Tab-separated table of C-alpha atoms in Angstrom:
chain	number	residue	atom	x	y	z
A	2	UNK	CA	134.849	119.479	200.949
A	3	UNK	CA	137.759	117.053	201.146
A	4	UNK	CA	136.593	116.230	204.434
A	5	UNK	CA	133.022	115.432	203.740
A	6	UNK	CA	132.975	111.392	204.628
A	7	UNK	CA	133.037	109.017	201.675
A	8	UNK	CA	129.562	107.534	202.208
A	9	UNK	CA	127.631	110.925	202.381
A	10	UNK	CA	129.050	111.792	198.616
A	11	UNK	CA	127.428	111.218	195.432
A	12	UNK	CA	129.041	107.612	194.382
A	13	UNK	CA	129.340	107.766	190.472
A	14	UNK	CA	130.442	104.664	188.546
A	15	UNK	CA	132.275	104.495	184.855
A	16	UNK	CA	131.620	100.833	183.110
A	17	UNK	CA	132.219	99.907	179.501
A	18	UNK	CA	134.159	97.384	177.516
A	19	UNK	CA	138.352	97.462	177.749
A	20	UNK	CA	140.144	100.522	176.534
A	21	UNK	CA	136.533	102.199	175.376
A	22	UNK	CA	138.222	105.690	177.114
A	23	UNK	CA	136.910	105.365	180.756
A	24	UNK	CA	139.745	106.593	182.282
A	25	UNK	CA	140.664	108.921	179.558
A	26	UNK	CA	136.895	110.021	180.159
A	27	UNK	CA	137.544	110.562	184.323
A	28	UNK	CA	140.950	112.593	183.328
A	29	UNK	CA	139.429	114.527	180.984
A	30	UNK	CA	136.289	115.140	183.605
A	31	UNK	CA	138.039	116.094	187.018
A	32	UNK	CA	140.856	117.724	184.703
A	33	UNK	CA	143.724	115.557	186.810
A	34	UNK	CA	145.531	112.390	186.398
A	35	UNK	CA	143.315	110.794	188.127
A	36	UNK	CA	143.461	107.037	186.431
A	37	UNK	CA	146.032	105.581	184.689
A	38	UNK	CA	145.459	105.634	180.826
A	39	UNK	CA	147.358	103.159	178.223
A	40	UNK	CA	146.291	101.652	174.674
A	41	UNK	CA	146.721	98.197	176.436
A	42	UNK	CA	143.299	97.003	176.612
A	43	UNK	CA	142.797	96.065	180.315
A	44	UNK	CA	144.287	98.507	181.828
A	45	UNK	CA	142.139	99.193	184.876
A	46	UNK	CA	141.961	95.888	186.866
A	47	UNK	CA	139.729	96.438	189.514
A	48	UNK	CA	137.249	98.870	190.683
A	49	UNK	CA	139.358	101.976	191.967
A	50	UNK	CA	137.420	105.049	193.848
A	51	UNK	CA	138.676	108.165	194.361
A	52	UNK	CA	136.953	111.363	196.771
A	53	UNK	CA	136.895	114.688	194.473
A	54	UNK	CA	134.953	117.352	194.297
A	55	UNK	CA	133.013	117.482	190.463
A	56	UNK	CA	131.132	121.118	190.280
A	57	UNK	CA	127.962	121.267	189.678
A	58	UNK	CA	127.658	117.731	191.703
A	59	UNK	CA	129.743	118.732	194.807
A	60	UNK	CA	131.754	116.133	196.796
A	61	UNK	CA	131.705	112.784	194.509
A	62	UNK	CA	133.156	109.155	195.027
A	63	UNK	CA	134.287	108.387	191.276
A	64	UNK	CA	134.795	104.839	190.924
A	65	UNK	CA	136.876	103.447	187.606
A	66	UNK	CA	136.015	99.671	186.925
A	67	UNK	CA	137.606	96.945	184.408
A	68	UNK	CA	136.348	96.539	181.240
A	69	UNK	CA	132.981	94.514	180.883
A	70	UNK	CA	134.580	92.383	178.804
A	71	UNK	CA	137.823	91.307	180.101
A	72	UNK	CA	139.332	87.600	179.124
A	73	UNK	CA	141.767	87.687	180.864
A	74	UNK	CA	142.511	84.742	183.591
A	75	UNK	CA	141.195	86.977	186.341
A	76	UNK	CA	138.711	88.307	184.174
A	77	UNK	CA	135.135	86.960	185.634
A	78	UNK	CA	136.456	87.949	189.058
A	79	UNK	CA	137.258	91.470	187.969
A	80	UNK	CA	133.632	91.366	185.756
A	81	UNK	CA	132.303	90.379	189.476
A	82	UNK	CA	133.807	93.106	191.063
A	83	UNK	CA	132.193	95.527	188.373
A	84	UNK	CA	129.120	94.193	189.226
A	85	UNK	CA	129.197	94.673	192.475
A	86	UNK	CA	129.735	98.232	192.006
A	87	UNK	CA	126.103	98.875	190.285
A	88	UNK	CA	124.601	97.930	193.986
A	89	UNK	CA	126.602	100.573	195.541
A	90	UNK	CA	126.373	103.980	193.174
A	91	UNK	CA	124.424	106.748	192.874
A	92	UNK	CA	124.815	107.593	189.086
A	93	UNK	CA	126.472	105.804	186.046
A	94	UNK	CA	128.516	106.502	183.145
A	95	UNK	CA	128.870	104.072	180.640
A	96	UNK	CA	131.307	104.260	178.040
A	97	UNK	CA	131.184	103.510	173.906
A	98	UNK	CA	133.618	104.674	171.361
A	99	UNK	CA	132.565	105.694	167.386
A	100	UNK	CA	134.853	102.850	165.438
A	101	UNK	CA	133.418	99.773	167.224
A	102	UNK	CA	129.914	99.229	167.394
A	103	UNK	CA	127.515	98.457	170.625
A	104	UNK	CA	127.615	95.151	171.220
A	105	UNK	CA	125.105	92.257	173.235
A	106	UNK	CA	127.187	93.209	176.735
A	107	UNK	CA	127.152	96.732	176.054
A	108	UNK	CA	122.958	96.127	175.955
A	109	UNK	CA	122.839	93.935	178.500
A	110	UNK	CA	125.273	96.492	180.851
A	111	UNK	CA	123.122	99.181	180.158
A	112	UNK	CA	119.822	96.978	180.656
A	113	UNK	CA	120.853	96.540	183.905
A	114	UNK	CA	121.832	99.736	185.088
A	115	UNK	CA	118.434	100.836	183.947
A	116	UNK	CA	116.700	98.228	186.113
A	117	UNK	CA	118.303	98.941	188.962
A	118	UNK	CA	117.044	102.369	188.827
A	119	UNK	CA	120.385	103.926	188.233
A	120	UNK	CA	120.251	107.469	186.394
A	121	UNK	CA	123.153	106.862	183.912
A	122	UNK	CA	124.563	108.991	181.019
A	123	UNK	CA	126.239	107.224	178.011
A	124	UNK	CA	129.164	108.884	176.666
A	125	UNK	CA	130.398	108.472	173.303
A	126	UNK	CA	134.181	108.901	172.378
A	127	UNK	CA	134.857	109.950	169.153
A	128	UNK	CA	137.538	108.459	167.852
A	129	UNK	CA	139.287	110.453	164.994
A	130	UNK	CA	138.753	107.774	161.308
A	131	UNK	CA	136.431	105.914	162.906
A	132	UNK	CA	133.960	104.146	160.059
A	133	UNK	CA	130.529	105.317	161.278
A	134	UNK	CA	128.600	103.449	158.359
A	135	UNK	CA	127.812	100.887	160.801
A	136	UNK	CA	125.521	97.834	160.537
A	137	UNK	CA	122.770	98.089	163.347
A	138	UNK	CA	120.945	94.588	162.887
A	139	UNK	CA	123.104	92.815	165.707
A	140	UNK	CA	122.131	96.158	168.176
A	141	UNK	CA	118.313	96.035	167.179
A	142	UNK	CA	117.588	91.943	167.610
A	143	UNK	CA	119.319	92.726	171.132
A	144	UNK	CA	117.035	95.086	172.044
A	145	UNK	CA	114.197	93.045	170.656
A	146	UNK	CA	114.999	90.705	174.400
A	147	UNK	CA	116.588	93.144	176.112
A	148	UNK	CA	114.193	96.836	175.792
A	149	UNK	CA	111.074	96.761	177.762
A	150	UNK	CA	107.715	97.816	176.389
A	151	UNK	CA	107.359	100.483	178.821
A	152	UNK	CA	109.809	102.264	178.298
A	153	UNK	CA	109.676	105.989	178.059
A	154	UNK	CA	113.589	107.136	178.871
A	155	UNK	CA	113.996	110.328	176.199
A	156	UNK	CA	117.593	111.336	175.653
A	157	UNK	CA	118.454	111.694	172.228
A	158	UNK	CA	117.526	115.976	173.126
A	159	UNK	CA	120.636	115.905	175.245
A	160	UNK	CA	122.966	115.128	173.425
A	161	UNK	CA	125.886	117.246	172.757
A	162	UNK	CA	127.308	118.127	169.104
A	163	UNK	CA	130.024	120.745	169.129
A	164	UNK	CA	130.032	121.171	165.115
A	165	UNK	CA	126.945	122.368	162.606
A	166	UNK	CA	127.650	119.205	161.055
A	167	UNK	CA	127.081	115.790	161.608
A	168	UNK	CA	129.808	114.256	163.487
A	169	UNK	CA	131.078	111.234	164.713
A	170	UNK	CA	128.764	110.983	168.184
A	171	UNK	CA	126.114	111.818	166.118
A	172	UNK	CA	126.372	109.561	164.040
A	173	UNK	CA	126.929	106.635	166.001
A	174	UNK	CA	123.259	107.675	168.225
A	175	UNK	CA	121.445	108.144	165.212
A	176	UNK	CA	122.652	104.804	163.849
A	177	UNK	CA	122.078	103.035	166.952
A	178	UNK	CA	118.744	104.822	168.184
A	179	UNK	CA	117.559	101.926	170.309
A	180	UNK	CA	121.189	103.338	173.026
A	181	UNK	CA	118.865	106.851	173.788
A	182	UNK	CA	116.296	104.305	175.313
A	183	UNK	CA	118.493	102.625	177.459
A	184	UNK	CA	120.420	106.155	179.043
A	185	UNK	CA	118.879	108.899	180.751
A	186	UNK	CA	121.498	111.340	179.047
A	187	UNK	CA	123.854	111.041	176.176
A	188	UNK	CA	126.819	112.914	174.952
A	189	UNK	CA	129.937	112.925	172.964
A	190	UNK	CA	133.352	113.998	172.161
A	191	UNK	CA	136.781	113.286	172.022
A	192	UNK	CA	137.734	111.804	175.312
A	193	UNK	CA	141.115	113.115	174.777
A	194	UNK	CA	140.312	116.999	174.459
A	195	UNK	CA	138.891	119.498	176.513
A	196	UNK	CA	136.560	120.881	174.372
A	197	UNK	CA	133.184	119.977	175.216
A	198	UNK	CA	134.316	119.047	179.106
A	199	UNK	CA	132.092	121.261	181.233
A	200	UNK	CA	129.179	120.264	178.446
A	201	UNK	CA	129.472	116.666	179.653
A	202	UNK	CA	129.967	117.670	183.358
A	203	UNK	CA	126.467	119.722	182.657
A	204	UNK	CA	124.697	116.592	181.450
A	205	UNK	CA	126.245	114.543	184.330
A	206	UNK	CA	124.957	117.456	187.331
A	207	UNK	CA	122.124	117.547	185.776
A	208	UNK	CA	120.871	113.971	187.022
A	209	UNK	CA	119.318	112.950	189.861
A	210	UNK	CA	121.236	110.762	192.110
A	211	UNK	CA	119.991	107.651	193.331
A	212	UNK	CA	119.153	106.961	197.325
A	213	UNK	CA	121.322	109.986	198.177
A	214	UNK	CA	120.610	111.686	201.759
A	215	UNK	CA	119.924	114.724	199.822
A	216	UNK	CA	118.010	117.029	202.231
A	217	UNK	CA	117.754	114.602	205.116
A	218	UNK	CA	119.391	114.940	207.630
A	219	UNK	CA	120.526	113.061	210.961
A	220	UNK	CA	118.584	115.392	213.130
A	221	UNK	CA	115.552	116.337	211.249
A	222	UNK	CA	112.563	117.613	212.922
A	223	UNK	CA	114.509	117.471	216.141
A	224	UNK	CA	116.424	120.559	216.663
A	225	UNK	CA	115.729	124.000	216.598
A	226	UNK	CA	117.552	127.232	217.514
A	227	UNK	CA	118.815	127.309	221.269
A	228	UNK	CA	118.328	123.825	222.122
A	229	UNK	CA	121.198	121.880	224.087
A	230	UNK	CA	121.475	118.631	223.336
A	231	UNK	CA	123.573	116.298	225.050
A	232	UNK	CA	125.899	114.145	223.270
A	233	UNK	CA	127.397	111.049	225.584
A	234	UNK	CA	130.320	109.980	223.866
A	235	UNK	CA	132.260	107.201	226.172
A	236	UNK	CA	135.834	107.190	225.658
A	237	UNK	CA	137.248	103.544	225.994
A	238	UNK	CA	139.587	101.275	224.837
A	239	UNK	CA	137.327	100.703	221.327
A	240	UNK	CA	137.594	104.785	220.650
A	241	UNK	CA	139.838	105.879	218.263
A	242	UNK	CA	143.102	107.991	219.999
A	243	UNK	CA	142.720	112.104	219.853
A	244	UNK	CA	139.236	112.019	217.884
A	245	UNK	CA	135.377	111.493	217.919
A	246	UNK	CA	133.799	108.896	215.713
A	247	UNK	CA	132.356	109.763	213.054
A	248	UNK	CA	127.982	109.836	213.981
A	249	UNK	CA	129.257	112.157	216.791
A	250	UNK	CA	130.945	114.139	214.840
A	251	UNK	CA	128.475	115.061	212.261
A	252	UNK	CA	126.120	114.834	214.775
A	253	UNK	CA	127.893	118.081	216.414
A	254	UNK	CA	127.892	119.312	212.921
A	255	UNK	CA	124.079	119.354	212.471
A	256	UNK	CA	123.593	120.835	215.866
A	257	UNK	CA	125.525	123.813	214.881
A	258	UNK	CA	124.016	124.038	211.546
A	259	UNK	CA	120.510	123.873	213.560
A	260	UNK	CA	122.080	126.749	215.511
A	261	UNK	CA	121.482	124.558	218.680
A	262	UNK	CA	123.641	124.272	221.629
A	263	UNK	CA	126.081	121.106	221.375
A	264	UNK	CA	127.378	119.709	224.820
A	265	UNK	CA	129.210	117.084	225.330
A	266	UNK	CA	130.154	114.614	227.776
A	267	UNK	CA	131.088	110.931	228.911
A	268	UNK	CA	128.856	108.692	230.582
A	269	UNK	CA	129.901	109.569	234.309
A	270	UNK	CA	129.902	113.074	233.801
A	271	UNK	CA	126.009	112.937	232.613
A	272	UNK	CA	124.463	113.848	236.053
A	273	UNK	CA	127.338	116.870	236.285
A	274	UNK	CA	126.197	117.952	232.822
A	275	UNK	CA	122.562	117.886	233.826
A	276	UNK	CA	122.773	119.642	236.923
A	277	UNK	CA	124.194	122.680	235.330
A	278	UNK	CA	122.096	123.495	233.284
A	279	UNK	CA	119.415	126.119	234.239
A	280	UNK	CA	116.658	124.022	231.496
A	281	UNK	CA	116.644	120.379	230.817
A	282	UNK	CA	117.909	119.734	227.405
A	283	UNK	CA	115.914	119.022	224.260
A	284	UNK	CA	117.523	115.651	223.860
A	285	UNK	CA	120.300	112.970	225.156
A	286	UNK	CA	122.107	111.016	222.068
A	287	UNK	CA	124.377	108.597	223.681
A	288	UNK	CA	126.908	105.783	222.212
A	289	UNK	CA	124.597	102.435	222.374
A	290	UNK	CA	126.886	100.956	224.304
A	291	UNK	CA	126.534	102.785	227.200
A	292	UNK	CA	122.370	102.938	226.475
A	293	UNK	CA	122.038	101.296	230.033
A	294	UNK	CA	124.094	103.303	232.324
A	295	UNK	CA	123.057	106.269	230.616
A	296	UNK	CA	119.354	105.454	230.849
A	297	UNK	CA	119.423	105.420	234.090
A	298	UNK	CA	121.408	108.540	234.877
A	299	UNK	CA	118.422	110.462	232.358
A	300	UNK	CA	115.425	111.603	234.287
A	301	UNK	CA	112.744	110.351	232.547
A	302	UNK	CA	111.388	113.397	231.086
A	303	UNK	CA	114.196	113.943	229.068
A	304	UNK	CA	114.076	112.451	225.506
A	305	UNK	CA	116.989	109.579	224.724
A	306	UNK	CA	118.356	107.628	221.756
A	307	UNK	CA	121.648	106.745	220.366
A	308	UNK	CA	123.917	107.600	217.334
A	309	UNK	CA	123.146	104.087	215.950
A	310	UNK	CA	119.317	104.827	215.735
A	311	UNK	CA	119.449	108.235	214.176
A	312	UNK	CA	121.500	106.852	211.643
A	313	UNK	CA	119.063	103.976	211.103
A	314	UNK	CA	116.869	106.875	210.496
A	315	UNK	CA	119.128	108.971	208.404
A	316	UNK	CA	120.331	105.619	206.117
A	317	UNK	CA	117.736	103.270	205.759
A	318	UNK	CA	114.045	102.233	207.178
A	319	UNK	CA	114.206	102.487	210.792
A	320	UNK	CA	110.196	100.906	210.461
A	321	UNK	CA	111.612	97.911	209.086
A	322	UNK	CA	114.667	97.764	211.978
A	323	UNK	CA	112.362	98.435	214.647
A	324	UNK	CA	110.219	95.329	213.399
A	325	UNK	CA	112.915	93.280	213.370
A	326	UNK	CA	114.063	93.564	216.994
A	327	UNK	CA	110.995	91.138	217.956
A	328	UNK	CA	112.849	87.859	216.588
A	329	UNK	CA	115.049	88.310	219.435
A	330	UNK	CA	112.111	86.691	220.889
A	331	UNK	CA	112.444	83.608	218.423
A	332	UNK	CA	116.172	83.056	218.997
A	333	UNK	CA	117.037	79.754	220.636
A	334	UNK	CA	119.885	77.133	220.993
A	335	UNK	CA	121.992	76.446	216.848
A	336	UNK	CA	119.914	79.759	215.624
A	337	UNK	CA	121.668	81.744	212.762
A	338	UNK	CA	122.928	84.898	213.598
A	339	UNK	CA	124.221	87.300	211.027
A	340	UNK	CA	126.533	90.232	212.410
A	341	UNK	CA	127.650	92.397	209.571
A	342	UNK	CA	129.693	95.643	209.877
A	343	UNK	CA	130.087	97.996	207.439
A	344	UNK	CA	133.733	98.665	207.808
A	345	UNK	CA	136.726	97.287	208.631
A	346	UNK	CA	138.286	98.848	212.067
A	347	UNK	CA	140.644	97.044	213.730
A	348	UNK	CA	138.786	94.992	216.382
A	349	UNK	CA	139.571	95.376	220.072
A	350	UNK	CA	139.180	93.416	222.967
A	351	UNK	CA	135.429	94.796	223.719
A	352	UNK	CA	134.360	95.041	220.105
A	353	UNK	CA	130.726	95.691	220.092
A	354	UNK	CA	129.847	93.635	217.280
A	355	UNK	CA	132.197	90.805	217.892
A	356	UNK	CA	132.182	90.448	221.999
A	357	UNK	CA	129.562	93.167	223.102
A	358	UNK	CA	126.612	92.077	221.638
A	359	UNK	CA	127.418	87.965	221.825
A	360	UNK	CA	127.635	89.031	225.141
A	361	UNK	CA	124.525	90.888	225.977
A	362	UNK	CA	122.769	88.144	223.996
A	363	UNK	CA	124.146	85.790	226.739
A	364	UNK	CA	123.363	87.452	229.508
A	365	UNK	CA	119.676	87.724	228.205
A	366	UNK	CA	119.178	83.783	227.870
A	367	UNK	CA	119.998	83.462	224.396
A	368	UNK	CA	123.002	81.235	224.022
A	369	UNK	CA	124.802	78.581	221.833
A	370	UNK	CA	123.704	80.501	219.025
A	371	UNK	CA	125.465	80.133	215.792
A	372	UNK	CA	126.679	83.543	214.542
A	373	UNK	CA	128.542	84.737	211.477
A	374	UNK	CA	130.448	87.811	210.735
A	375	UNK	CA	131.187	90.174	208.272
A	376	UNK	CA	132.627	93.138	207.755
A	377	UNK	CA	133.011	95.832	204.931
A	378	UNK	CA	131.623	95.428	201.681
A	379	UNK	CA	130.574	91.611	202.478
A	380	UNK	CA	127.009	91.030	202.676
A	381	UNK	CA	125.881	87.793	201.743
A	382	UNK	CA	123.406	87.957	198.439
A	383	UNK	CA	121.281	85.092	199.847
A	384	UNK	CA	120.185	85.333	203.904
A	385	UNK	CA	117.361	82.887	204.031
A	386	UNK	CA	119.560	80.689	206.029
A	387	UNK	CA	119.740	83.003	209.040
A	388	UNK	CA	117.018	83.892	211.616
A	389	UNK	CA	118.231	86.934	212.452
A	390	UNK	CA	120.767	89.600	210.867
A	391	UNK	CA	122.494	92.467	213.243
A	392	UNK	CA	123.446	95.146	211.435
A	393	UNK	CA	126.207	98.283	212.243
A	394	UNK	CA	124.863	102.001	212.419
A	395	UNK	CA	126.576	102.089	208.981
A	396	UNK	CA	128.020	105.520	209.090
A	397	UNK	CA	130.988	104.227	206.545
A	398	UNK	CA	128.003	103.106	204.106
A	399	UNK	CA	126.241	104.678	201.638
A	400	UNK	CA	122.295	105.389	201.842
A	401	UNK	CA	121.550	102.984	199.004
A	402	UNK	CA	123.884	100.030	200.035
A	403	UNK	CA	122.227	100.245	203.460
A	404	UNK	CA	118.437	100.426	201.762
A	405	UNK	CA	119.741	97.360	199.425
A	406	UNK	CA	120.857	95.101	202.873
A	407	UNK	CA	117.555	96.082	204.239
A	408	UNK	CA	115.725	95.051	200.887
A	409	UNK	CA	117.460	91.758	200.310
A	410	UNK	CA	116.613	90.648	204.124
A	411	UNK	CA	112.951	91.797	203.827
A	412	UNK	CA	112.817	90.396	200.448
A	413	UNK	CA	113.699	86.858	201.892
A	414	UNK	CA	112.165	87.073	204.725
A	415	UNK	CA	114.722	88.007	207.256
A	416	UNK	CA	114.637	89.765	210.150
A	417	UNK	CA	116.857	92.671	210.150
A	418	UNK	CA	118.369	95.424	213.058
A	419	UNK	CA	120.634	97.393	214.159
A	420	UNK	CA	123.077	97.307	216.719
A	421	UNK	CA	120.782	100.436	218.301
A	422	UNK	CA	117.564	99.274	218.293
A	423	UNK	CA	118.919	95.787	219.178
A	424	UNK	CA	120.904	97.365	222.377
A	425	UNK	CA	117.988	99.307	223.268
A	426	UNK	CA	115.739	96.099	222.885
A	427	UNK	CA	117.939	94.002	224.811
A	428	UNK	CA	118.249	96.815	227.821
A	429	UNK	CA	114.456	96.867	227.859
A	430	UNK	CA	114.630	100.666	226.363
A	431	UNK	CA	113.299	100.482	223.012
A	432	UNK	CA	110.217	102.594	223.782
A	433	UNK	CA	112.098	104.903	224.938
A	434	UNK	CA	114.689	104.713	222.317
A	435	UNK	CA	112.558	105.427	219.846
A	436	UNK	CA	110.053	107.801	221.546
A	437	UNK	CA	111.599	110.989	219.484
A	438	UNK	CA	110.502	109.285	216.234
A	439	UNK	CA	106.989	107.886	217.162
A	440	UNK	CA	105.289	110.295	214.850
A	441	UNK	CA	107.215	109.108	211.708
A	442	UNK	CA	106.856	104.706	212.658
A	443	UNK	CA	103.510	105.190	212.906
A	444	UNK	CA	103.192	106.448	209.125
């Protein structure tokens, strides 16, 4: 499990105001010392993310942020930061305490995790003399602007009370009613016992993650039992020393779960491959840079794509990627070209995203165009300005980060692909390309 890549786990985010127990919540959670804990409000800076495994969610990115409501010099940068994070998670946890009330940002925080879809369970720590005769007027006129009409979130019938009495937690949700309406679980304890830990950790597997592959997988509907399947994995000065990149490997992966026959070789070796084989294989999945050579070493009756287009297809909405390739056609002389990667490798001499695809672009007639680049977690929030956006296969992002790029470019009207489809559009292989997935574009 401590292998399984960052951006196919269940990303799970912990927000609430300076020193409301966050960290003391992840500690007391993944029972480790996982984030540093202190009494000095502000303790947490930035976002930090750690890979874990959380039973009954499995493999889990946990990501600690600063406090919502940090004054500090840096503080709107680091609030910034937090809010990045909300674009980028799976599930929430969002933090109170018993002796200080909700306040308008606590609302507001939750408000928004609630728009954006995000399943999120509020936690409650109980702190130990904490005055729970508290005044709820402030907490109810918020919610007068901030609750929708519709709403039909029920959560006060998860909550979690370890005592026949009335406690603290209790308290606090009962006085505040209008917080159940805003989480889709809530619970509470003393963040700094182990008492009611694997009661929390319950309520937290219990939700459904957001966007997450779940079932899906790269090679759905495509292999079965006995089928080889030949993997063309070019080994050049842009592949990492004494290992596979990542697509190919969990593209091996999923052939052996499939209990199909994995074989691999480079792009030279393709017709050597072929020929010794008594059947033709099921299917060729090659690196797109090499879609060209490789297309022509594949007779024609043998099904081809690339790693970059399954994982269009695994991540986001291959429809949508597909559709963009045609504003290639509309590129001309000063057009805006958006290149963005989704991670940060150290870029060679034959990049593909900085040199390889400029350079096919070239070659196809398409020059002078202006083109901008980004890598990692930069992605612009506002892409009118460009006419076209080429995007990375994304294997180092997760599913819902790569469905929120594809969003914000279709929401404003941008044309968005990949560097597969584009490759295969530019080599005059697209139909091709995309021949093994026919059935599901034309849905």
């Amino acid at each position: 499990m401590e292998q399984t890549p960052k951006a196919n786990r269940v990303h799970i985010g912990f927000f609430g105001r300076c020193n409301a127990g966050k960290s003391t919540l992840i500690n007391m959670l993944t029972d480790q010392s996982v984030s540093l804990v202190s009494d000095v409000a502000g303790t947490t800076t930035d976002p930090v993310s750690k890979s874990m495994e959380i039973l009954p969610l499995g493999p889990v990115v946990i990501t600690d942020t600063a406090g919502i409501d940090d004054t500090s010099e840096l503080g709107m940068l680091r609030v910034e930061k937090t809010k990045e994070v909300i674009k980028k998670i799976n599930l929430a946890v969002y933090v109170l305490r018993t002796d200080i009330a909700p306040t308008a940002d606590d609302m507001m925080w939750l408000d928004t995790l609630q728009k954006n879809n995000v399943p999120t369970a509020l936690f409650v720590n109980e702190i130990a003399g904490a005055d729970t005769s508290l005044d709820s007027s402030e907490v109810s006129l918020i919610n007068n602007e901030v609750l929708s009409t519709n709403n039909e979130v029920s959560s006060i019938n998860n909550e979690v009370s370890t005592d026949d009495k009335i406690g603290l937690g209790e308290t606090y949700i009962h006085t505040y009613p209008e917080l159940g309406q805003l989480a889709t679980v809530v619970g509470y304890t003393d963040f700094s016992k182990n008492r009611d830990r694997l009661v929390l950790l319950d309520l937290l597997g219990g939700l459904t993650p957001l966007d997450v592959e779940g079932e899906q997988s790269l090679l759905q509907g495509l292999v079965e039992p006995g089928d080889a399947i030949i993997l063309v994995c070019p080994i050049d000065s842009a592949a990492p020393k004494g290992r596979l990149i990542l697509p190919q490997v969990q593209t091996i992966r999923e052939i052996l779960d499939y209990q199909g026959l994995a074989l691999v070789c480079q792009t030279e070796e393709l017709p050597t491959m072929l020929a010794k084989l008594s059947q033709k294989p099921k299917l060729v999945i090659c690196d797109s840079q090499a879609f060209g050579r490789v297309n022509e070493l594949t007779p024609a009756d043998i099904p081809l794509t690339s790693f970059s287009i399954l994982m269009a297809r695994f991540k986001g909405k291959l429809q949508d990627l597909v559709a963009g390739v045609k504003a290639i056609n509309n590129l001309k002389p000063g057009s805006k070209v958006l290149i963005s990667e989704g991670c940060t490798h150290r870029r060679q001499c034959d990049d593909i995203g900085t040199v390889k695809i400029p350079m096919w672009l070239e070659k196809q007639g398409y020059t002078d165009l202006d083109m901008t680049f980004t890598s990692g977690g930069a992605f612009p929030k506002d892409v009118s300005e460009y006419d076209l956006i080429i995007h990375c296969g994304a294997c180092m992002l997760t599913r819902r980060e790569v469905l929120r790029r594809i969003d914000v470019a279709v929401v404003q009207g941008t044309p968005i692909v990949n560097y597969g489809v584009l490759i295969a559009g530019l080599h005059g292989i697209l139909e091709r390309a995309i021949s093994p997935f026919l059935d599901e574009l034309e849905q």
